[in-house]
Coordinates of C-alpha atoms in Angstrom, one line a residue:
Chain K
X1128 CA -6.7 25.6 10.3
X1129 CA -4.1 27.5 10.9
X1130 CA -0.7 25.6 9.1
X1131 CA 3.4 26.6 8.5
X1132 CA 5.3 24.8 6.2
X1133 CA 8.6 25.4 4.7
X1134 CA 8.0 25.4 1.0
X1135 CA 11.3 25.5 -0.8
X1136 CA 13.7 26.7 1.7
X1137 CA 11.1 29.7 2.4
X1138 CA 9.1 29.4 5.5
X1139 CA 5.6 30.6 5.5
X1140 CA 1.8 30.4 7.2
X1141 CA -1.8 30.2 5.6
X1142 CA -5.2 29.4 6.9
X1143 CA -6.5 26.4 4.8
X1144 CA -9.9 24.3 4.8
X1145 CA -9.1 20.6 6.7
X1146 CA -10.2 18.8 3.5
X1147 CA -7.6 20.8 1.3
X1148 CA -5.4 18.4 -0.5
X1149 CA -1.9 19.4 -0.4
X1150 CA -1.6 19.7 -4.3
X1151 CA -4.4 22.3 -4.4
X1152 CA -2.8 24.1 -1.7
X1153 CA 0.5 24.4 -3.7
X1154 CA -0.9 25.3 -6.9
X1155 CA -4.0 27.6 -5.5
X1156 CA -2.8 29.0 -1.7
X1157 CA 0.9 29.0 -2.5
X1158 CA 1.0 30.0 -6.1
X1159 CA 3.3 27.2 -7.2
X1160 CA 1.8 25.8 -10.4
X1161 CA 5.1 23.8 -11.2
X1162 CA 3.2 20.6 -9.4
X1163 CA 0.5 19.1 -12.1
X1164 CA -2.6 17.1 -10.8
X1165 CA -3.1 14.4 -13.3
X1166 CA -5.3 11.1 -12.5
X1167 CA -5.9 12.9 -8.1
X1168 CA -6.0 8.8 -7.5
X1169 CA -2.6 8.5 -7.0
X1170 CA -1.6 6.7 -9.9
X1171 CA 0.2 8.7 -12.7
X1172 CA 2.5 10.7 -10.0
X1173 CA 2.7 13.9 -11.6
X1174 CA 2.1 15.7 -8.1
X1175 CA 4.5 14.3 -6.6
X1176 CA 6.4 16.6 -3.6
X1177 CA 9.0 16.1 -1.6
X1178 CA 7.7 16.1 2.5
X1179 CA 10.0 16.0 4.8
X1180 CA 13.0 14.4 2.4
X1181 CA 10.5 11.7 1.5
X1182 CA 8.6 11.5 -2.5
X1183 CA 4.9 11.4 -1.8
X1184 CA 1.9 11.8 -3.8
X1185 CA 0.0 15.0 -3.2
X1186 CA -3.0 14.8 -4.1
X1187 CA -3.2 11.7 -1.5
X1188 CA -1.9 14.0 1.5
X1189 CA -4.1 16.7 3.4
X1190 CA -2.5 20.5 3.0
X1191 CA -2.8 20.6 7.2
X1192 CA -0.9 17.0 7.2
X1193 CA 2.0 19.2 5.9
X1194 CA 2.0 21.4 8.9
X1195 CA 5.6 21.9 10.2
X1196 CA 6.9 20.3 7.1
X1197 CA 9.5 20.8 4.8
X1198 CA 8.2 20.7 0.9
X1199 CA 10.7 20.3 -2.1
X1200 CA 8.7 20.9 -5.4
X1201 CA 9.9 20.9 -8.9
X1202 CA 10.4 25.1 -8.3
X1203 CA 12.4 23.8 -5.5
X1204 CA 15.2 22.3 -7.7
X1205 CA 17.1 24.6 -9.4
X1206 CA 19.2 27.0 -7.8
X1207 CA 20.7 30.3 -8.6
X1208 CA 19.4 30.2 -12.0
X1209 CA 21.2 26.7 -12.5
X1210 CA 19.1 23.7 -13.6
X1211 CA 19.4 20.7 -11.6
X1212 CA 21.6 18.2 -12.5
X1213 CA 18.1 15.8 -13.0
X1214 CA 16.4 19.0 -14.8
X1215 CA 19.7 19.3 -16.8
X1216 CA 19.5 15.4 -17.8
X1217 CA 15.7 15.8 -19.4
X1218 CA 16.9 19.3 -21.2
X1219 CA 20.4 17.3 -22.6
X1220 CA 18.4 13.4 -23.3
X1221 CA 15.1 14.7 -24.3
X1222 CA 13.6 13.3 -21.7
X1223 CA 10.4 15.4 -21.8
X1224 CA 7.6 15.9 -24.5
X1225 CA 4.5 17.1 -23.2
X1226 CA 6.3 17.7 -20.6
X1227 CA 2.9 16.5 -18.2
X1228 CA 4.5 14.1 -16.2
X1229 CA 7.9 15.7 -16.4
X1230 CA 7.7 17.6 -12.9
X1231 CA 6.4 14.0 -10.7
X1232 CA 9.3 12.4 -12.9
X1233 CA 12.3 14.9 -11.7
X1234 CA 10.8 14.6 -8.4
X1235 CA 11.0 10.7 -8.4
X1236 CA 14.2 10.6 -10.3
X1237 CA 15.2 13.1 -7.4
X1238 CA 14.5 10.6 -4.3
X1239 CA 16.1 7.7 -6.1
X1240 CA 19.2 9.3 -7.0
X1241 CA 19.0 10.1 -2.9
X1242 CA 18.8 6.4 -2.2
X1243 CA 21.0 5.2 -5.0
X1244 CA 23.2 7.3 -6.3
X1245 CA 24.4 5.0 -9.0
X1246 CA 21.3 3.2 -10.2
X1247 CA 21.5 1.0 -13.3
X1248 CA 18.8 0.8 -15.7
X1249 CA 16.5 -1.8 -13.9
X1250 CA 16.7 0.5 -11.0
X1251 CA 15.6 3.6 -12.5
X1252 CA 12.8 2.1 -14.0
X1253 CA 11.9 1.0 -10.6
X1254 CA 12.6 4.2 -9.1
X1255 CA 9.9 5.6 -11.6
X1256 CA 7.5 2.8 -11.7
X1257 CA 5.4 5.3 -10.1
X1258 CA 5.1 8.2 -12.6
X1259 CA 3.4 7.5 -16.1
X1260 CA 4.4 9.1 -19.1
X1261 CA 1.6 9.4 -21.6
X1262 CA 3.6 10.4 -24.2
X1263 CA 5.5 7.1 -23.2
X1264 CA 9.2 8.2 -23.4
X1265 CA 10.2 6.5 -21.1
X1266 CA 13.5 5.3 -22.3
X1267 CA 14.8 9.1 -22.7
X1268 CA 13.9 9.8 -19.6
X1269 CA 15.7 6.6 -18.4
X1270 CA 19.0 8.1 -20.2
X1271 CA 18.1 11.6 -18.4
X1272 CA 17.9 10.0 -14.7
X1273 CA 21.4 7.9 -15.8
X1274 CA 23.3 11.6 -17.3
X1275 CA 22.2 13.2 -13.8
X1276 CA 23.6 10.2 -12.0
X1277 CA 26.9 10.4 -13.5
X1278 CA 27.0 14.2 -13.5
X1279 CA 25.8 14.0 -9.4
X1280 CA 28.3 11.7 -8.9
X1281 CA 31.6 12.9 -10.8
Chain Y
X1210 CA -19.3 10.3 -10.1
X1211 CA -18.3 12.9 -8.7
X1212 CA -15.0 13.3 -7.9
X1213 CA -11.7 15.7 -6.9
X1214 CA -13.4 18.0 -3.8
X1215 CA -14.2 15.9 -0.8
X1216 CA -17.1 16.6 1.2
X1217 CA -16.1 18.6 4.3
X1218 CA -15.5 17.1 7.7
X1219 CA -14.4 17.7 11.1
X1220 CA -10.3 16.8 11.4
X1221 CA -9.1 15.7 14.8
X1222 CA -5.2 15.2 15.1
X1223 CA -4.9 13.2 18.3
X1224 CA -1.3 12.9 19.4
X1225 CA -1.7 10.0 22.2
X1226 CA -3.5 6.7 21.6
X1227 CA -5.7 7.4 24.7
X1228 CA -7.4 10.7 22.8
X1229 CA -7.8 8.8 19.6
X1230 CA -10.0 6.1 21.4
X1231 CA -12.0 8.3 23.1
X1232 CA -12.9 10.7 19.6
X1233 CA -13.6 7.0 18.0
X1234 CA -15.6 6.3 20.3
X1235 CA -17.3 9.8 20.7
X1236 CA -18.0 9.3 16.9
X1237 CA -18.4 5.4 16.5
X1238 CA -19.7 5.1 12.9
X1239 CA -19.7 8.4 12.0
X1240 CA -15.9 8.7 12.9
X1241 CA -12.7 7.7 10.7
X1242 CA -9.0 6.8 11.6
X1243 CA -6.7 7.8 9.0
X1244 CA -3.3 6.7 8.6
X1245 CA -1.6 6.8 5.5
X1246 CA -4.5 7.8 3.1
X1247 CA -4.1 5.9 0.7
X1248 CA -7.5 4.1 0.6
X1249 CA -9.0 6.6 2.8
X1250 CA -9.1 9.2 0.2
X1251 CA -10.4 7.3 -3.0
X1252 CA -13.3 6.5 -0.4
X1253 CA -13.4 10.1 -0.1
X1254 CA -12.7 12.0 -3.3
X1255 CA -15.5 9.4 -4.8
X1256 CA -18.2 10.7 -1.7
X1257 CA -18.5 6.8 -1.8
X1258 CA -18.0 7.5 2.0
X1259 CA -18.7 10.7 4.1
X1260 CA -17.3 10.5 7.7
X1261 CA -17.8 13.3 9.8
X1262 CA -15.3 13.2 11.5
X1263 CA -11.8 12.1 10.5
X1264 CA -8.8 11.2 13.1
X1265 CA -5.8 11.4 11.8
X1266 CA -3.5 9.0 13.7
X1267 CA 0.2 10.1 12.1
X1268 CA 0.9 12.5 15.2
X1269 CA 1.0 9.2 17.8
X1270 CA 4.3 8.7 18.0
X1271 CA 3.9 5.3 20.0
X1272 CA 2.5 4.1 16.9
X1273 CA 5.6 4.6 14.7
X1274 CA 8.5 2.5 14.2
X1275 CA 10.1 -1.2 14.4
X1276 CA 11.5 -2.3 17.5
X1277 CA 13.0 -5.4 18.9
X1278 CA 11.7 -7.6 21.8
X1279 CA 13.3 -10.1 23.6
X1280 CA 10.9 -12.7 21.4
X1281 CA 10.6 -11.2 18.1
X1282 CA 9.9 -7.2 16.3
X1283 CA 6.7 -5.4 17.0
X1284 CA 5.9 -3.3 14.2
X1285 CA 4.2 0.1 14.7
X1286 CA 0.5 -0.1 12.7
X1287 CA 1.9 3.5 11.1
X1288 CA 5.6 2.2 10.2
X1289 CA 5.7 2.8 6.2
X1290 CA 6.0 0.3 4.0
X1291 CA 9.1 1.9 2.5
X1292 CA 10.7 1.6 6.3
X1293 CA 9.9 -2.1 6.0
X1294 CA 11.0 -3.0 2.8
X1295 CA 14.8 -1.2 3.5
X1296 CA 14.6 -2.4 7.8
X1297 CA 18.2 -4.1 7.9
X1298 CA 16.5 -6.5 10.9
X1299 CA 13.3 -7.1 8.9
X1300 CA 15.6 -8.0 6.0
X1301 CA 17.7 -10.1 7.8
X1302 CA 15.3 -12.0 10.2
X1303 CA 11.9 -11.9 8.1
X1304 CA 12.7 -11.3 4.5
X1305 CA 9.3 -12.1 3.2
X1306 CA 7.7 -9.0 4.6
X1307 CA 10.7 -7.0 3.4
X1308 CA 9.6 -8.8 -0.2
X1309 CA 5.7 -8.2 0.3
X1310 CA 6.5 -4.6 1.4
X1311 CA 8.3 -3.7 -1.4
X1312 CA 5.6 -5.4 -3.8
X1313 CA 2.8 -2.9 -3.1
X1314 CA 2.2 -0.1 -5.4
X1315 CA 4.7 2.3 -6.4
X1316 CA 7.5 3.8 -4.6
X1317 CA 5.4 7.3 -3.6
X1318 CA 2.5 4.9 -2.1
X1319 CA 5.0 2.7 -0.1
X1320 CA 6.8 6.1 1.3
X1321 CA 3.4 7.2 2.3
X1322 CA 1.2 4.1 3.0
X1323 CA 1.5 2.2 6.0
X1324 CA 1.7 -1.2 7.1
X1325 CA -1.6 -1.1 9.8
X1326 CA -3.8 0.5 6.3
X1327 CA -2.4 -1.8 4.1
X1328 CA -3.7 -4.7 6.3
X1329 CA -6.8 -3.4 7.0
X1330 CA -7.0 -1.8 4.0
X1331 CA -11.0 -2.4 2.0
X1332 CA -11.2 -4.6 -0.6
X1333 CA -11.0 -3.5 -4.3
X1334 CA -13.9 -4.9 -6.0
X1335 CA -14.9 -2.6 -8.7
X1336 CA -18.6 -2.5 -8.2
X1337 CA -18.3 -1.9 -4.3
X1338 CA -15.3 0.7 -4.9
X1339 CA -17.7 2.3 -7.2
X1340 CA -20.2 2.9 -4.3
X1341 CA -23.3 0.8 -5.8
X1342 CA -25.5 -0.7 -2.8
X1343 CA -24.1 -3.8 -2.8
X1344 CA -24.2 -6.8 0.2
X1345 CA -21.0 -5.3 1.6
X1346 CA -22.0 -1.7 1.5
X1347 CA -25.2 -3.0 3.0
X1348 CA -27.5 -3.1 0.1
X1349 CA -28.9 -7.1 -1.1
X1350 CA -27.3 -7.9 -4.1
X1351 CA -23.7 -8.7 -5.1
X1352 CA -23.3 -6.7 -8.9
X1353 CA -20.2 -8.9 -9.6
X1354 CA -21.8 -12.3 -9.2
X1355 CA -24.3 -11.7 -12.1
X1356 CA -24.1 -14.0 -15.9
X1357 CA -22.9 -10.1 -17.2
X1358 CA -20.6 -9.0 -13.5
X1359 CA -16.7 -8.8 -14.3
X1360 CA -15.5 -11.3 -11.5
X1361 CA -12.1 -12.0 -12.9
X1362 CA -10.3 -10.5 -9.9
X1363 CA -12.8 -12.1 -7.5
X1364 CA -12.4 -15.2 -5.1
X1365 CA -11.8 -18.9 -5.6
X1366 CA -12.3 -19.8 -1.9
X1367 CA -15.5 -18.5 0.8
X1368 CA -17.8 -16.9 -1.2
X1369 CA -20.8 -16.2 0.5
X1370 CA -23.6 -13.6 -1.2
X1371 CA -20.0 -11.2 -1.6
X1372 CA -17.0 -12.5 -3.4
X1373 CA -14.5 -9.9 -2.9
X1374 CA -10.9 -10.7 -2.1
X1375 CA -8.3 -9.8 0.0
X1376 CA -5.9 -7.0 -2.0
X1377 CA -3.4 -7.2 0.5
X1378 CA 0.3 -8.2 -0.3
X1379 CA 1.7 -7.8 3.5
X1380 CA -1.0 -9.6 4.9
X1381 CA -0.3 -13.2 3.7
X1382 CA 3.5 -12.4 4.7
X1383 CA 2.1 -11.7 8.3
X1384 CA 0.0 -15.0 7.9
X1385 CA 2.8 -17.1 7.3
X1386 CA 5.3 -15.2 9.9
X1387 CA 2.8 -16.4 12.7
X1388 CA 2.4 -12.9 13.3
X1389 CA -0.4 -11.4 16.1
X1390 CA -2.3 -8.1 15.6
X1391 CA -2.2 -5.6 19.0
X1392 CA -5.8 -3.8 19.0
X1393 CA -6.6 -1.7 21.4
X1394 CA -10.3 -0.3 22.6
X1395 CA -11.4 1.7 25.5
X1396 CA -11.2 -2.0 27.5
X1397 CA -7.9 -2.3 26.9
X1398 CA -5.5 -4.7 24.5
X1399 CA -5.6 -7.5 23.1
X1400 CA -3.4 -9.7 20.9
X1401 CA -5.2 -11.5 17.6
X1402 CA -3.4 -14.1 15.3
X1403 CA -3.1 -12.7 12.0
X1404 CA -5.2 -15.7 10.5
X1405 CA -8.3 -14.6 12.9
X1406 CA -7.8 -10.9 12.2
X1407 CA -9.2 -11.1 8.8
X1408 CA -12.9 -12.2 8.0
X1409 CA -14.7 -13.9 5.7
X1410 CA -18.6 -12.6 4.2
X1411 CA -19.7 -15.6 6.1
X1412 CA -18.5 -13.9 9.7
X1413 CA -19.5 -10.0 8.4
X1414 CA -20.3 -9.1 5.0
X1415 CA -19.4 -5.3 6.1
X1416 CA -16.0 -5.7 7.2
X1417 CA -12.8 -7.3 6.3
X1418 CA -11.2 -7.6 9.8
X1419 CA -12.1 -8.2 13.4
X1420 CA -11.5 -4.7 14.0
X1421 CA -15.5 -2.7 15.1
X1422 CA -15.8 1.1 16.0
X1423 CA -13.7 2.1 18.3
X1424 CA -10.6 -0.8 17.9
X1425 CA -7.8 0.6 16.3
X1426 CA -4.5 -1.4 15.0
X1427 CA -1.7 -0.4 17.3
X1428 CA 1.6 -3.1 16.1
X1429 CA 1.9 -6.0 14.4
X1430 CA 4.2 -8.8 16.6
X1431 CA 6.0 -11.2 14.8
X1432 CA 7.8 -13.8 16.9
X1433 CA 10.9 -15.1 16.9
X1434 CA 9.4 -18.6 15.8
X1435 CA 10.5 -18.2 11.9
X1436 CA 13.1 -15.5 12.0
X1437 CA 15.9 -17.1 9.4
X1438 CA 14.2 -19.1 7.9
X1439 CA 13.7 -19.7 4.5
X1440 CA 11.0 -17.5 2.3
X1441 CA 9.3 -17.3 -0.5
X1442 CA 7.0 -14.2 -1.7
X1443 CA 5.3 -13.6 -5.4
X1444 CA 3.2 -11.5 -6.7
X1445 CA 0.9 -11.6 -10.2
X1446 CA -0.7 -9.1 -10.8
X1447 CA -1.7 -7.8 -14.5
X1448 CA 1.2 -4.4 -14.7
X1449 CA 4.3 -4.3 -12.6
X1450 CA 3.6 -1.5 -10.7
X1451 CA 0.4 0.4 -8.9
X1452 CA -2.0 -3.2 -9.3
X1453 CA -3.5 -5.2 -7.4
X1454 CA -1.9 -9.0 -6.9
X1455 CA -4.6 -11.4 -9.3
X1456 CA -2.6 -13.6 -6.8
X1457 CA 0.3 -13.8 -4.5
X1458 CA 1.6 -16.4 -2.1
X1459 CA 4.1 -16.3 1.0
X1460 CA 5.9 -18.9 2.2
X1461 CA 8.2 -19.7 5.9
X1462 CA 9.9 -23.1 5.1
X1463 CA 12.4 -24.8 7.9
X1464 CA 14.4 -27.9 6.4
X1465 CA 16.1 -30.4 8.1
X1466 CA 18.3 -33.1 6.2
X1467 CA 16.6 -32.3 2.9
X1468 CA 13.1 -32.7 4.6
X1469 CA 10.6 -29.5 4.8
X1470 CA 10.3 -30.2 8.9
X1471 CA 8.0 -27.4 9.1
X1472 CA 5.9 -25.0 6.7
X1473 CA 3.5 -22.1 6.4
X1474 CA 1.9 -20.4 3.8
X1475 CA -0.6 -18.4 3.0
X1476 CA -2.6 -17.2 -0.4
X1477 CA -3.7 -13.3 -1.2
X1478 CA -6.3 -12.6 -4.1
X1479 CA -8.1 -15.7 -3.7
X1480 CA -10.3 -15.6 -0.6
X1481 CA -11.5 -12.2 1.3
X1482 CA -9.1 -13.4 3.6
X1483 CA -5.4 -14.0 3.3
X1484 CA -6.1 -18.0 2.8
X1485 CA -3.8 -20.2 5.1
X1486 CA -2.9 -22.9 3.0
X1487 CA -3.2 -25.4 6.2
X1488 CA -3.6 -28.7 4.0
X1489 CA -0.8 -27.5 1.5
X1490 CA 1.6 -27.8 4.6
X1491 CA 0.1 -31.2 5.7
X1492 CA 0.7 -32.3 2.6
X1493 CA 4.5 -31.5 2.1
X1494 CA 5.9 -31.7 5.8
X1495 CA 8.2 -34.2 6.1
X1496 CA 8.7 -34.4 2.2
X1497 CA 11.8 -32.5 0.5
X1498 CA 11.2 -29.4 -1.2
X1499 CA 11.2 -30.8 -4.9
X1500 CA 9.4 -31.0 -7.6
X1501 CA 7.4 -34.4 -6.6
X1502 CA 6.4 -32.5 -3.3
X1503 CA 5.6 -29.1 -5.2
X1504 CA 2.9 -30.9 -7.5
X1505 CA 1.4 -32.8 -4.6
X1506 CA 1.4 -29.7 -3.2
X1507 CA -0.3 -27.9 -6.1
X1508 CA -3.1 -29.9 -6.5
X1509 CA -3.9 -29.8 -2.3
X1510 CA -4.0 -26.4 -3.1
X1511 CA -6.9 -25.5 -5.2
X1512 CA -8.8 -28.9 -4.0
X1513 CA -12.3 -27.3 -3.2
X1514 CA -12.0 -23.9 -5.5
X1515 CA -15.0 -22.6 -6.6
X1516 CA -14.1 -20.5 -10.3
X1517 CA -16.7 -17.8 -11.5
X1518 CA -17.7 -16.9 -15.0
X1519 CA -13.8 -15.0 -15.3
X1520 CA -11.4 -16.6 -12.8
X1521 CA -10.7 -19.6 -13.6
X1522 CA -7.5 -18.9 -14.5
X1523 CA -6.7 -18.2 -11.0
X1524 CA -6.7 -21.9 -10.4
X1525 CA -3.4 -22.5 -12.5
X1526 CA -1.8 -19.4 -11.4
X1527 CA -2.1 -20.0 -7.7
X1528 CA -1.2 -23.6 -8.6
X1529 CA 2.0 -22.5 -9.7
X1530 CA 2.7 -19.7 -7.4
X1531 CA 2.2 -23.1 -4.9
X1532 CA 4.6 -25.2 -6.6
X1533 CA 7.7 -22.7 -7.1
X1534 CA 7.1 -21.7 -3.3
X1535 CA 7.4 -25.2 -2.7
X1536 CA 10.7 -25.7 -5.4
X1537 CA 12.0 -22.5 -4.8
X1538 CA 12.1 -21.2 -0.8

């Protein structure tokens, strides 16, 4: 099926299989490897997108779902050579070790600090209830989401 | 198992209710209505189930979105759970779905998931989720009810040959809102109470709904009859996020001069249905919500519970779940 999708401010077309989950098409069609597939059961959130403003899991969403979408992935973030303030917050807390879950964490971190610009601790750790972090540092990553805030919303 | 590539299958993206009936009913069993994916696809990555053809319902717009009538909301069946936990009127007038909304999952699944899957959603019983032949995949033996089956998760209440439960948090908020199901068929549409529109082993051992081949979930109505009043929603479940509730319990509570005038509540995790707790509210009406009323209460409750090898625990946790939606509403 023919699809067009706006992957990162760049607008583009492919022919993909129906059953094609829109992770594999980001890694495999696209060439965007900054997306990880972890558990593909939609648990541990490391493929997690942005479609259409809105943090979604996708290895749970069909590539030909996305068509006429706009995608945000972790590639998506930084711009003119500048980390994002979020990928600025892991670098500065150490709020990456494997660095596994790290891109589905930014990506969370990303649609909370939409929502709630000024979360407090419980609230971050809500916001990323969805991610896990096998290397389990999770409080650095709670201090990265909280310098981002405050830098986002100086 | 085999997992990660799906088997292949014809997609159909339907964009008005009228052509999603008729490719349901062109492919009756064979055929699959997907909403929000988020069961669909373990079915599928698993090969637990094959469909050949799969309809993807998101492009309907007349099935998206909250809107007011003059007696109540109706609720689109593809509205997503994260539009329903932040809707300032489903906050306002019926916070206990804005609470059971925002109690499934994780924040990804509840921006994606929707609130027509996550009532009709399958149940989660390990041995049937794993695709062994069991009574509700059609097979003649249930692998959880064995001396060695893991049935902690598993019911209290209606077992019969199957003793899966209802994973649902919405649905025993929709239970105790009064709410009515809209399904629609090639006939036409229909309204069902939510308490009929799930089903017990003993009505269909194959389905957990009234809905057959060819009905599809179109809104969810929830009249005006509870809006304001006061609620109670909890959910136990063994991690705080992406689990399934052990139990949970909703609660609409009117009082009048310190006397609960009227009640209902409903239990999830306990029955394959959401279980209406119709002798709980007997029991308390006309009582005020204290602590005398939430014991009397508690023991109504579980009268009649049936624990398996694991479960019994369940019996003190929905118990309590009872008594502080009792206390606490």
């Amino acid at each position: 099926m023919k699809i067009e999708v706006t992957v990162n401010g760049e607008h583009q077309s492919y022919d993909v299989e129906p059953r094609m989950l829109l992770v594999h098409f980001l890694r495999e069609v696209v060439g965007l490897t900054g997306t990880h597939v972890g558990c593909e059961t939609s648990l541990c959130g490391a493929c997690s997108v942005m479609l259409n403003g809105d943090a979604v899991k996708s290895c749970t969403v069909l590539a030909v779902q996305a068509d006429g979408a706009e995608i945000t992935t972790i590639e998506g973030l930084a711009q003119n050579g500048e980390l994002h303030p979020i990928q600025e917050g892991f670098w500065e807390c150490h709020g990456l070790q494997c660095g596994f879950c790290t891109p589905g964490m930014i990506i969370a971190a990303h649609q909370l600090l939409e929502r709630n610009p000024k979360p407090n601790e419980a609230d971050i750790r809500r916001g990323i209830e969805g991610n896990l972090c096998r290397c389990t540092g999770y409080q650095h990553i709670v201090d990265a989401v909280q310098y981002a805030s405050k830098k986002m919303t100086r | 198992m085999l997992r990660d590539m799906m088997a292949n299958f014809e997609l159909y993206q339907p964009t008005a209710i009228d052509h999603a009936l008729n490719l349901m009913n062109r492919y009756g069993d064979d055929g699959w209505v997907l909403a929000g994916g988020q069961d669909s696809f373990d079915w599928f990555k698993d090969r637990a189930k094959k469909p050949r053809a799969v309809i993807d319902i998101n492009g309907i717009d007349d099935l998206h979105g909250i809107r007011e009538t003059a007696d109540g909301i109706e609720i689109g069946a593809l509205t997503t759970l994260t539009e329903i936990e932040t809707s300032a009127l489903i906050k306002e007038k019926y916070g206990v779905l804005a609470d059971a909304a925002r109690h499934v999952a994780s924040p990804q699944i509840r921006n994606a998931g929707t609130i027509g899957g996550n009532v009709c959603q399958d149940t989660r019983c390990w041995y049937y989720r794993y695709g062994l032949d069991c009574y509700r995949a059609g097979g003649n033996t249930c692998y959880a009810d064995t001396p060695e089956g893991i049935d902690r998760e598993h019911c209290l209440f209606g077992a019969d040959r199957c003793i899966a439960v209802s994973p649902s948090d919405t649905a025993p908020a929709l239970v105790a809102l009064d709410a009515r199901m809209v399904v629609v068929n090639g006939d036409g549409e229909k309204e069902v109470q939510a308490e009929d529109f799930f089903i017990g082993p003993d009505v269909d051992i194959m389905r957990m709904t009234i809905l057959q081949p060819g009905d599809l979930l179109k809104s969810i109505v929830i009249p005006n009859t509870w809006a304001g009043a006061r609620f109670y929603f909890e959910k136990v479940a063994e991690r705080n996020t992406w689990d399934f509730a052990l139990v949970n319990i909703a609660a609409a509570m009117k009082v009048d001069n310190n006397a609960i005038s009227d009640i209902r509540i409903a239990c999830g995790g306990v029955a394959c249905v959401p279980l209406r707790l119709t002798v709980v509210e007997e029991v308390v009406k006309g009582s005020p919500p204290n602590g005398a009323s939430a014991d009397l209460a508690a023991s109504a409750a579980t009268r009649g519970a049936t624990p398996l090898n694991y479960n019994g625990f369940k019996i003190p946790l929905m118990e309590s779940l009872v008594k502080r939606a009792i206390r606490e509403s």
